[in-house]
C-alpha cells in the first residue's frame, strides 16, 4: 500500500496533495453538523494527525459514527492547512476504510491516564500509548546512535554467542540452558547430573556478557564491539535491574584504561546528542510529563567533562560526609546506588568515572595494578541511575592472569582458549559494557527499567 507516514504528513511537505494514511484511532469527536474529527496515530511520531470526516462519506452513519479508540483505519484525502488551533495540517477525507474494529468498553487502553503498573499487564498494547510509543522511538534512536558511533570510528560489529559455557563476571548468576527433562534428570554414579546426556554434552548457560568472546576478535581484528541480549539470574527487584537486558560492549586494541575512559565519555555524549537532536517531540513530552529536568540533565552531561576519581578517593569522600548510609562504607566494599548517586549528583554534579577498584570485588579478567591491591577498572556513574557503564583494562600478562584465575577458584582448563590469547601475541586491550536499558532510562527520565524494554523479564515475571 502506498501510504504516507503521519510523521511525513505532519512535516507538511505533501500539503495540498491527496495522500493515504493508516493507523489506530486515539480519539474521535462527532460534531452536530455531520462532521467527525478522528485523531489517528501510526507510531511514526508522537503527534496524532486529525482526519476530518463528513456525512457525505458512504460509510459515515454505518461505520464512522461508531469508531472508537483502538480501531484501525486507512484514510485517504487531501492534506490541507487546519483552522484548528492544535494542528497545522489535517486530512479532509474522501474515503475512510475501517480495517479493524475495537470494542470500546473492553479496549484495555482507554483514552485516559493509566498507571505504569497497569500498563505492564498490557505489554502487547502499551506501545499504543504516548509514553510507550515515545520510549520505543528513543530506544530505537539510541540503538542507531550506538552503531553509528562505532561504525564511524571503524569498529567491527561482532556477534558473540548467547549460549556459553563460561561465566564472564564470575558471579554465578547464570541461567542454565538444557534439554534435560526436569522430572527425569539423568544422574552420574556420584549422584551429580549426567550432562553427557544433555544437548551440548556439558553444562551451558545464557550469556551474562559477550566480553570473553569478543576479546579474541579484538586481539586479531582490532577495535570491535558486540551488542546483544544478556541475562542475569540475580534476584534483584529494583527499578534498575532486569534478568534480560541488552548490552553494548566495545573492546579496544592496543589500549589502556585512559583510552577506555575517553571512549566511554565520547560515546555517551554522542548518544545523548543524537536523542536530543532527533527525538525532539518525544523528549519534549518526557520533559513535560515524566521528568521536568531530563533535557537539562542530558544537556549538562553533553557539556560536562566527566570527573575521573579513584575508588580510594571516593571512599574517602563517602566516609567523611555526615550523610547516614543505609549500606555502610569502607575501603573494600562494593558501592551501592545511594553512594554512586551521592557522588555524581551532590559531590561532583557531573558524570563521574570511578577507577581502580579493589581486586576482591572485581572479576578475574581486570588488569592488576602495581599496588597489588587494585585493578584497572572503571565505572561510569550518572545522576539518578548510578552505574551506567562498567569496564576495565584486561589482564594481558599470562602469569598474572593465571594466578588471578587460580585465586578466584576458576577451572582454568575451561578457559584454555581465553588463556591462549595471552600466549600468542598478547596485547594491551580494554573495553566496557553499557546497559542499553539504563541508557534509555537516563535519556527519557523513566523511573522504572521495566518500562523501557518492550517485554521486561524480572524475578517471577516473564509474561508475553
Ligand atoms: O558492570 P557489568 O557487569 O560489566 C560487564 O558485564 C563487563 N563484562 C562489560 C565489559 O567490560 N565488556 O555490566 C555492564 C553494564 C552495567 O554498567 C549496567 O549498565 C548494565 O550493564 N547492567 C544491567 N542492566 C540492567 N539489568 C541488570 N541486571 C544489569 N546488570 C548490568
Coordinates of C-alpha atoms and ligand atoms in Angstrom, one line a residue:
X1 CA 0.0 0.0 0.0
X2 CA 1.3 3.4 -0.9
X3 CA 0.8 5.1 2.5
X4 CA 2.3 8.3 3.8
X5 CA 3.6 8.1 7.3
X6 CA 2.0 10.5 9.7
X7 CA 5.4 12.0 10.6
X8 CA 5.9 12.9 7.0
X9 CA 2.3 14.2 6.5
X10 CA 2.7 16.5 9.6
X11 CA 6.1 17.6 8.2
X12 CA 3.9 19.5 5.8
X13 CA 5.7 18.7 2.6
X14 CA 2.7 17.0 0.9
X15 CA 0.3 19.8 1.8
X16 CA -2.3 20.2 -0.9
X17 CA -1.8 16.7 -2.1
X18 CA -4.1 13.6 -1.9
X19 CA -2.5 11.2 0.5
X20 CA -3.4 7.9 2.2
X21 CA -2.5 7.3 5.8
X22 CA -3.2 4.3 8.1
X23 CA -3.1 3.9 11.8
X24 CA -5.1 3.5 15.1
X25 CA -7.7 5.8 16.4
X26 CA -6.7 7.6 19.5
X27 CA -9.8 9.7 20.0
X28 CA -13.0 10.6 18.0
X29 CA -15.2 13.6 18.3
X30 CA -18.5 13.9 16.5
X31 CA -20.0 17.3 16.0
X32 CA -23.6 18.1 15.4
X33 CA -23.2 19.4 11.8
X34 CA -22.4 16.0 10.4
X35 CA -18.6 16.2 11.0
X36 CA -16.3 13.9 12.8
X37 CA -12.8 14.6 13.9
X38 CA -10.6 11.5 14.2
X39 CA -7.1 11.7 15.9
X40 CA -5.0 9.0 14.2
X41 CA -1.6 7.7 15.3
X42 CA 0.7 5.3 13.4
X43 CA 3.7 5.3 15.6
X44 CA 5.9 7.2 13.2
X45 CA 5.9 10.2 15.5
X46 CA 4.5 11.4 18.8
X47 CA 1.7 13.5 17.4
X48 CA -1.7 12.4 16.0
X49 CA -3.0 13.7 12.7
X50 CA -6.5 15.0 12.6
X51 CA -8.7 13.4 10.0
X52 CA -11.9 15.2 9.2
X53 CA -14.8 13.1 8.0
X54 CA -18.2 14.4 6.9
X55 CA -21.6 12.7 6.4
X56 CA -21.1 12.6 2.6
X57 CA -18.8 9.6 3.2
X58 CA -20.7 6.4 2.2
X59 CA -20.0 4.7 5.5
X60 CA -20.4 7.8 7.7
X61 CA -23.5 6.5 9.5
X62 CA -22.7 2.9 9.4
X63 CA -19.1 3.0 10.5
X64 CA -17.5 6.4 11.1
X65 CA -20.1 7.3 13.8
X66 CA -19.2 4.1 15.6
X67 CA -15.4 4.5 15.5
X68 CA -13.8 4.3 19.0
X69 CA -10.3 4.4 20.4
X70 CA -8.2 1.4 19.2
X71 CA -9.9 0.9 15.8
X72 CA -7.6 0.7 12.8
X73 CA -8.4 2.6 9.7
X74 CA -7.0 3.6 6.3
X75 CA -7.9 7.2 5.4
X76 CA -7.4 9.0 2.1
X77 CA -7.9 12.6 1.3
X78 CA -6.3 16.0 0.8
X79 CA -3.8 17.3 3.3
X80 CA -4.8 20.9 4.0
X81 CA -3.9 23.6 6.4
X82 CA -6.0 23.3 9.5
X83 CA -8.1 26.0 11.1
X84 CA -8.0 24.3 14.4
X85 CA -5.5 25.6 17.0
X86 CA -4.0 22.2 17.9
X87 CA -2.6 21.3 14.5
X88 CA -1.2 23.0 11.4
X89 CA -2.5 20.4 8.9
X90 CA -5.3 17.9 8.7
X91 CA -6.8 15.5 6.2
X92 CA -10.1 16.3 4.6
X93 CA -11.0 12.7 4.0
X94 CA -12.7 11.4 0.8
X95 CA -12.6 7.7 1.9
X96 CA -12.1 6.0 5.3
X97 CA -11.9 2.3 5.4
X98 CA -12.4 0.7 8.8
X99 CA -9.9 -2.2 8.9
X100 CA -10.2 -3.5 12.5
X101 CA -13.0 -2.6 14.9
X102 CA -12.3 -2.4 18.7
X103 CA -14.8 -2.9 21.5
X104 CA -14.9 0.4 23.2
X105 CA -15.8 -0.9 26.6
X106 CA -13.4 -3.7 26.6
X107 CA -10.4 -2.0 25.0
X108 CA -7.7 -2.1 27.7
X109 CA -6.1 1.2 26.6
X110 CA -8.9 3.8 27.3
X111 CA -8.3 7.4 26.3
X112 CA -7.2 8.4 29.8
X113 CA -4.2 8.2 32.0
X114 CA -3.3 4.7 33.0
X115 CA -0.6 3.8 35.7
X116 CA 2.6 2.2 34.5
X117 CA 1.9 -0.7 36.8
X118 CA -1.4 -1.3 35.0
X119 CA 0.2 -0.9 31.6
X120 CA 2.8 -3.6 32.4
X121 CA -0.1 -6.0 32.5
X122 CA -0.9 -4.9 28.9
X123 CA 2.6 -5.4 27.4
X124 CA 1.0 -6.2 24.0
X125 CA -0.9 -3.0 23.8
X126 CA 1.0 -0.4 25.9
X127 CA 3.1 0.7 22.8
X128 CA -0.2 2.3 21.6
X129 CA 0.1 4.9 24.4
X130 CA 2.0 8.2 24.1
X131 CA 4.6 7.2 26.7
X132 CA 5.5 3.8 25.3
X133 CA 5.5 5.0 21.7
X134 CA 8.0 7.7 22.7
X135 CA 10.1 5.2 24.7
X136 CA 10.3 2.9 21.7
X137 CA 11.3 5.7 19.3
X138 CA 14.0 7.0 21.7
X139 CA 15.3 3.4 22.3
X140 CA 15.5 2.9 18.5
X141 CA 17.4 6.2 18.1
X142 CA 19.9 5.2 20.8
X143 CA 20.5 1.8 19.1
X144 CA 21.1 3.5 15.8
X145 CA 23.4 6.1 17.5
X146 CA 25.4 3.2 19.0
X147 CA 26.1 1.6 15.7
X148 CA 26.7 5.0 14.1
X149 CA 29.3 5.9 16.7
X150 CA 31.3 2.7 16.3
X151 CA 30.9 2.3 12.6
X152 CA 32.2 5.9 12.1
X153 CA 35.3 5.0 14.1
X154 CA 36.0 1.8 12.2
X155 CA 34.9 -0.7 14.9
X156 CA 33.8 -4.1 13.6
X157 CA 30.4 -5.4 14.9
X158 CA 30.9 -8.9 16.1
X159 CA 28.1 -11.3 17.1
X160 CA 29.0 -13.2 20.2
X161 CA 27.1 -16.3 21.3
X162 CA 24.1 -16.2 23.5
X163 CA 24.7 -19.7 24.8
X164 CA 28.0 -20.0 26.5
X165 CA 30.0 -22.3 28.8
X166 CA 31.8 -19.5 30.7
X167 CA 30.8 -17.1 33.4
X168 CA 32.4 -13.8 32.5
X169 CA 31.5 -11.9 35.6
X170 CA 32.1 -14.8 37.9
X171 CA 29.0 -14.0 40.0
X172 CA 27.3 -17.4 39.4
X173 CA 24.2 -15.6 38.2
X174 CA 23.6 -17.6 35.1
X175 CA 20.5 -19.3 33.6
X176 CA 21.1 -22.9 32.7
X177 CA 20.4 -24.0 29.1
X178 CA 19.4 -27.6 28.9
X179 CA 17.1 -30.0 27.1
X180 CA 17.2 -32.5 30.0
X181 CA 13.7 -33.2 31.4
X182 CA 13.3 -31.7 34.8
X183 CA 11.3 -34.6 36.1
X184 CA 13.8 -37.2 34.9
X185 CA 17.3 -35.9 35.2
X186 CA 20.0 -38.5 34.4
X187 CA 22.5 -39.0 37.2
X188 CA 26.1 -40.0 37.5
X189 CA 27.2 -42.7 39.9
X190 CA 28.1 -40.0 42.4
X191 CA 24.6 -38.5 42.2
X192 CA 25.6 -35.5 40.1
X193 CA 23.8 -34.5 36.9
X194 CA 25.0 -36.6 33.9
X195 CA 25.5 -33.8 31.4
X196 CA 26.9 -36.2 28.8
X197 CA 23.2 -36.8 28.0
X198 CA 22.4 -33.1 27.6
X199 CA 22.1 -31.3 24.3
X200 CA 25.7 -29.9 24.4
X201 CA 27.1 -32.8 26.5
X202 CA 28.2 -30.2 29.1
X203 CA 26.6 -27.5 31.3
X204 CA 25.7 -24.4 29.3
X205 CA 24.2 -21.1 30.2
X206 CA 22.7 -17.9 28.8
X207 CA 25.5 -15.4 28.5
X208 CA 25.9 -12.7 31.1
X209 CA 28.3 -10.7 28.8
X210 CA 29.8 -11.1 25.3
X211 CA 33.2 -9.8 26.5
X212 CA 35.2 -13.0 26.8
X213 CA 34.2 -14.0 23.2
X214 CA 34.7 -10.5 21.7
X215 CA 38.2 -10.3 23.1
X216 CA 39.6 -12.8 20.6
X217 CA 38.2 -10.7 17.8
X218 CA 39.8 -7.6 19.3
X219 CA 43.1 -9.5 19.5
X220 CA 43.0 -10.2 15.8
X221 CA 40.9 -7.5 14.1
X222 CA 41.5 -4.5 16.3
X223 CA 38.6 -2.3 17.6
X224 CA 35.4 -4.3 17.8
X225 CA 32.0 -4.2 19.6
X226 CA 29.3 -6.7 20.4
X227 CA 25.7 -5.6 21.1
X228 CA 23.0 -8.1 22.1
X229 CA 20.9 -9.5 24.8
X230 CA 22.5 -10.6 28.1
X231 CA 20.9 -12.5 31.0
X232 CA 21.4 -12.4 34.8
X233 CA 19.6 -14.7 37.2
X234 CA 20.1 -12.2 40.1
X235 CA 17.2 -11.9 42.4
X236 CA 17.2 -8.1 42.2
X237 CA 13.8 -6.5 42.4
X238 CA 14.9 -2.9 41.8
X239 CA 14.0 -0.2 39.3
X240 CA 17.4 -0.7 37.7
X241 CA 17.7 -4.4 37.2
X242 CA 16.4 -6.8 34.6
X243 CA 17.0 -10.5 34.2
X244 CA 17.3 -10.0 30.4
X245 CA 18.8 -6.7 29.2
X246 CA 20.8 -5.5 26.2
X247 CA 24.4 -4.6 26.5
X248 CA 26.8 -3.0 24.1
X249 CA 30.4 -3.9 24.7
X250 CA 33.3 -2.3 22.7
X251 CA 36.8 -3.7 23.0
X252 CA 39.8 -1.5 22.1
X253 CA 43.0 -2.9 20.8
X254 CA 46.4 -1.6 21.9
X255 CA 44.6 0.5 24.6
X256 CA 44.8 1.2 28.3
X257 CA 42.3 2.4 30.8
X258 CA 42.7 6.1 29.7
X259 CA 41.7 5.2 26.2
X260 CA 38.7 3.2 27.6
X261 CA 37.5 6.2 29.6
X262 CA 37.9 8.6 26.7
X263 CA 35.9 6.3 24.5
X264 CA 33.1 5.9 27.1
X265 CA 32.8 9.6 27.6
X266 CA 32.7 10.4 23.9
X267 CA 30.2 7.5 23.4
X268 CA 27.7 8.6 26.0
X269 CA 27.8 12.2 24.7
X270 CA 27.2 11.0 21.1
X271 CA 24.2 9.0 22.1
X272 CA 22.5 11.8 24.1
X273 CA 23.2 14.4 21.4
X274 CA 21.5 12.1 18.9
X275 CA 18.5 11.8 21.1
X276 CA 18.2 15.5 21.8
X277 CA 18.6 16.4 18.1
X278 CA 16.4 13.7 16.6
X279 CA 13.7 12.9 19.1
X280 CA 12.7 16.5 19.9
X281 CA 8.9 15.9 20.2
X282 CA 9.3 12.8 22.3
X283 CA 11.9 14.5 24.5
X284 CA 9.6 17.4 25.0
X285 CA 6.9 15.0 26.2
X286 CA 9.3 13.3 28.7
X287 CA 10.4 16.7 29.9
X288 CA 6.8 17.8 30.5
X289 CA 5.2 14.7 31.8
X290 CA 7.8 12.3 33.1
X291 CA 10.8 14.2 34.5
X292 CA 11.0 18.0 34.3
X293 CA 14.8 18.0 34.4
X294 CA 15.5 15.4 31.8
X295 CA 16.5 17.7 28.9
X296 CA 18.6 19.9 31.2
X297 CA 20.3 16.8 32.6
X298 CA 21.2 15.4 29.2
X299 CA 22.4 18.8 28.0
X300 CA 24.5 19.1 31.1
X301 CA 26.1 15.6 30.5
X302 CA 26.9 16.6 26.9
X303 CA 28.6 19.8 28.1
X304 CA 30.4 18.5 31.1
X305 CA 33.8 17.0 31.4
X306 CA 33.4 13.7 33.2
X307 CA 35.1 13.7 36.6
X308 CA 37.7 11.0 37.0
X309 CA 38.2 9.9 40.5
X310 CA 39.8 6.8 42.1
X311 CA 37.7 4.4 44.2
X312 CA 40.0 5.1 47.1
X313 CA 39.3 8.9 46.9
X314 CA 35.6 8.2 46.6
X315 CA 35.7 6.1 49.8
X316 CA 37.4 9.0 51.5
X317 CA 34.7 11.4 50.4
X318 CA 31.9 8.9 51.4
X319 CA 33.3 8.3 54.8
X320 CA 34.0 11.9 55.6
X321 CA 30.5 13.2 54.9
X322 CA 27.8 13.5 57.6
X323 CA 25.4 11.5 55.4
X324 CA 23.9 8.4 57.0
X325 CA 24.2 5.5 54.7
X326 CA 21.8 2.5 54.5
X327 CA 24.8 0.4 53.5
X328 CA 28.0 1.3 55.5
X329 CA 31.1 2.3 53.5
X330 CA 34.7 1.2 54.0
X331 CA 37.6 0.5 51.7
X332 CA 37.0 -2.8 50.0
X333 CA 33.2 -2.7 49.9
X334 CA 31.2 -2.6 46.7
X335 CA 29.4 0.8 46.2
X336 CA 25.6 0.9 46.3
X337 CA 23.4 3.1 44.2
X338 CA 23.0 5.5 47.1
X339 CA 26.8 6.1 47.2
X340 CA 27.1 6.3 43.4
X341 CA 24.2 8.8 43.2
X342 CA 25.6 10.9 46.0
X343 CA 29.0 11.2 44.2
X344 CA 27.6 12.1 40.8
X345 CA 24.6 14.2 42.0
X346 CA 25.8 16.0 45.0
X347 CA 29.6 16.0 45.2
X348 CA 30.6 16.4 41.5
X349 CA 27.3 17.5 39.8
X350 CA 28.6 15.7 36.7
X351 CA 29.0 12.2 35.4
X352 CA 31.8 10.5 37.4
X353 CA 34.2 7.8 36.3
X354 CA 35.4 5.8 39.3
X355 CA 38.6 3.9 38.7
X356 CA 41.0 1.5 40.3
X357 CA 38.6 -0.7 42.4
X358 CA 39.8 -3.2 44.9
X359 CA 40.7 -6.5 43.3
X360 CA 38.5 -8.5 45.6
X361 CA 35.2 -7.1 44.3
X362 CA 36.0 -7.3 40.6
X363 CA 36.2 -10.1 38.1
X364 CA 39.3 -12.1 37.2
X365 CA 40.0 -10.5 33.8
X366 CA 40.7 -7.0 35.0
X367 CA 44.3 -5.9 34.9
X368 CA 46.1 -5.9 38.3
X369 CA 47.6 -2.5 39.2
X370 CA 51.2 -2.3 40.5
X371 CA 49.9 -1.6 44.1
X372 CA 48.8 -5.2 44.1
X373 CA 45.5 -4.2 45.8
X374 CA 43.5 -2.6 43.0
X375 CA 42.6 -3.3 39.3
X376 CA 42.4 -1.1 36.3
X377 CA 38.6 -0.9 36.4
X378 CA 36.3 1.9 35.6
X379 CA 32.6 2.5 36.3
X380 CA 30.7 5.5 34.8
X381 CA 28.1 6.9 37.2
X382 CA 25.4 9.3 36.1
X383 CA 22.7 11.1 38.1
X384 CA 19.5 9.2 39.1
X385 CA 20.8 5.9 37.7
X386 CA 24.2 5.4 39.3
X387 CA 26.3 2.9 37.3
X388 CA 25.6 3.0 33.6
X389 CA 28.9 1.6 32.3
X390 CA 31.3 -0.9 33.8
X391 CA 34.6 -1.6 32.1
X392 CA 38.4 -2.2 32.5
X393 CA 41.7 -2.7 31.0
X394 CA 42.2 -6.5 30.6
X395 CA 44.9 -8.6 32.1
X396 CA 47.2 -9.3 29.2
X397 CA 50.1 -10.9 31.2
X398 CA 49.8 -14.7 31.1
X399 CA 51.4 -15.4 34.5
X400 CA 49.4 -12.7 36.3
X401 CA 46.1 -13.9 34.7
X402 CA 46.7 -17.5 35.6
X403 CA 47.4 -16.5 39.2
X404 CA 44.3 -14.4 39.4
X405 CA 42.1 -17.2 37.9
X406 CA 43.5 -19.6 40.5
X407 CA 42.8 -17.1 43.3
X408 CA 39.2 -16.8 42.0
X409 CA 38.9 -20.5 42.2
X410 CA 38.2 -20.9 38.5
X411 CA 38.5 -24.1 36.5
X412 CA 41.4 -22.9 34.3
X413 CA 41.0 -25.8 31.8
X414 CA 37.6 -24.4 30.8
X415 CA 39.2 -21.1 29.7
X416 CA 42.0 -22.5 27.6
X417 CA 41.1 -20.5 24.6
X418 CA 40.9 -17.2 26.6
X419 CA 44.4 -18.0 28.0
X420 CA 45.7 -18.8 24.5
X421 CA 45.3 -15.1 23.6
X422 CA 47.9 -14.3 26.3
X423 CA 50.3 -16.9 24.8
X424 CA 50.2 -15.9 21.2
X425 CA 50.8 -12.3 20.5
X426 CA 49.2 -10.8 23.6
X427 CA 48.4 -7.1 23.5
X428 CA 47.1 -4.4 26.0
X429 CA 43.4 -4.0 25.4
X430 CA 40.4 -2.6 27.2
X431 CA 36.7 -2.3 27.0
X432 CA 33.4 -1.7 28.7
X433 CA 29.7 -2.6 28.8
X434 CA 26.9 -0.1 28.6
X435 CA 23.5 -1.3 29.7
X436 CA 21.0 -0.2 27.0
X437 CA 18.0 -0.1 29.3
X438 CA 19.8 2.1 31.8
X439 CA 20.7 4.4 28.9
X440 CA 17.1 4.6 27.8
X441 CA 16.0 5.2 31.3
X442 CA 18.5 8.0 31.7
X443 CA 17.6 9.6 28.4
X444 CA 13.9 9.5 29.0
X445 CA 13.7 10.0 32.7
X446 CA 11.5 6.9 33.1
X447 CA 11.7 5.8 36.7
X448 CA 11.5 2.0 36.2
X449 CA 13.6 -0.1 34.0
X450 CA 10.6 -2.3 33.3
X451 CA 9.1 0.5 31.2
X452 CA 12.0 1.0 28.8
X453 CA 12.2 -2.5 27.4
X454 CA 9.2 -3.9 25.4
X455 CA 8.8 -7.1 27.5
X456 CA 10.6 -7.0 30.8
X457 CA 11.9 -10.1 32.4
X458 CA 12.3 -9.9 36.1
X459 CA 12.1 -12.4 39.0
X460 CA 8.7 -14.2 38.9
X461 CA 7.7 -12.3 35.7
X462 CA 8.0 -13.5 32.1
X463 CA 4.5 -12.7 30.7
X464 CA 4.2 -12.1 27.0
Ligands
LIG1 O1 29.4 -4.0 35.0 P1 28.9 -5.1 34.2 O2 28.5 -6.4 34.9 O3 30.1 -5.4 33.1 C1 30.2 -6.5 32.3 O4 29.4 -7.3 32.1 C2 31.5 -6.4 31.6 N1 31.8 -7.8 31.0 C3 31.4 -5.4 30.5 C4 32.7 -5.3 29.7 O5 33.7 -4.8 30.2 N2 32.7 -5.6 28.4 O6 27.7 -4.6 33.3 C5 27.8 -3.6 32.4 C6 26.6 -2.7 32.4 C7 26.3 -2.0 33.8 O7 27.0 -0.9 33.9 C8 24.8 -1.8 33.6 O8 24.6 -0.6 32.8 C9 24.3 -2.9 32.8 O9 25.4 -3.5 32.1 N3 23.7 -4.0 33.7 C10 22.4 -4.2 33.9 N4 21.3 -3.5 33.3 C11 20.1 -4.0 33.7 N5 19.9 -5.0 34.5 C12 20.9 -5.7 35.1 N6 20.7 -6.7 35.9 C13 22.3 -5.3 34.7 N7 23.5 -5.7 35.1 C14 24.4 -4.9 34.5

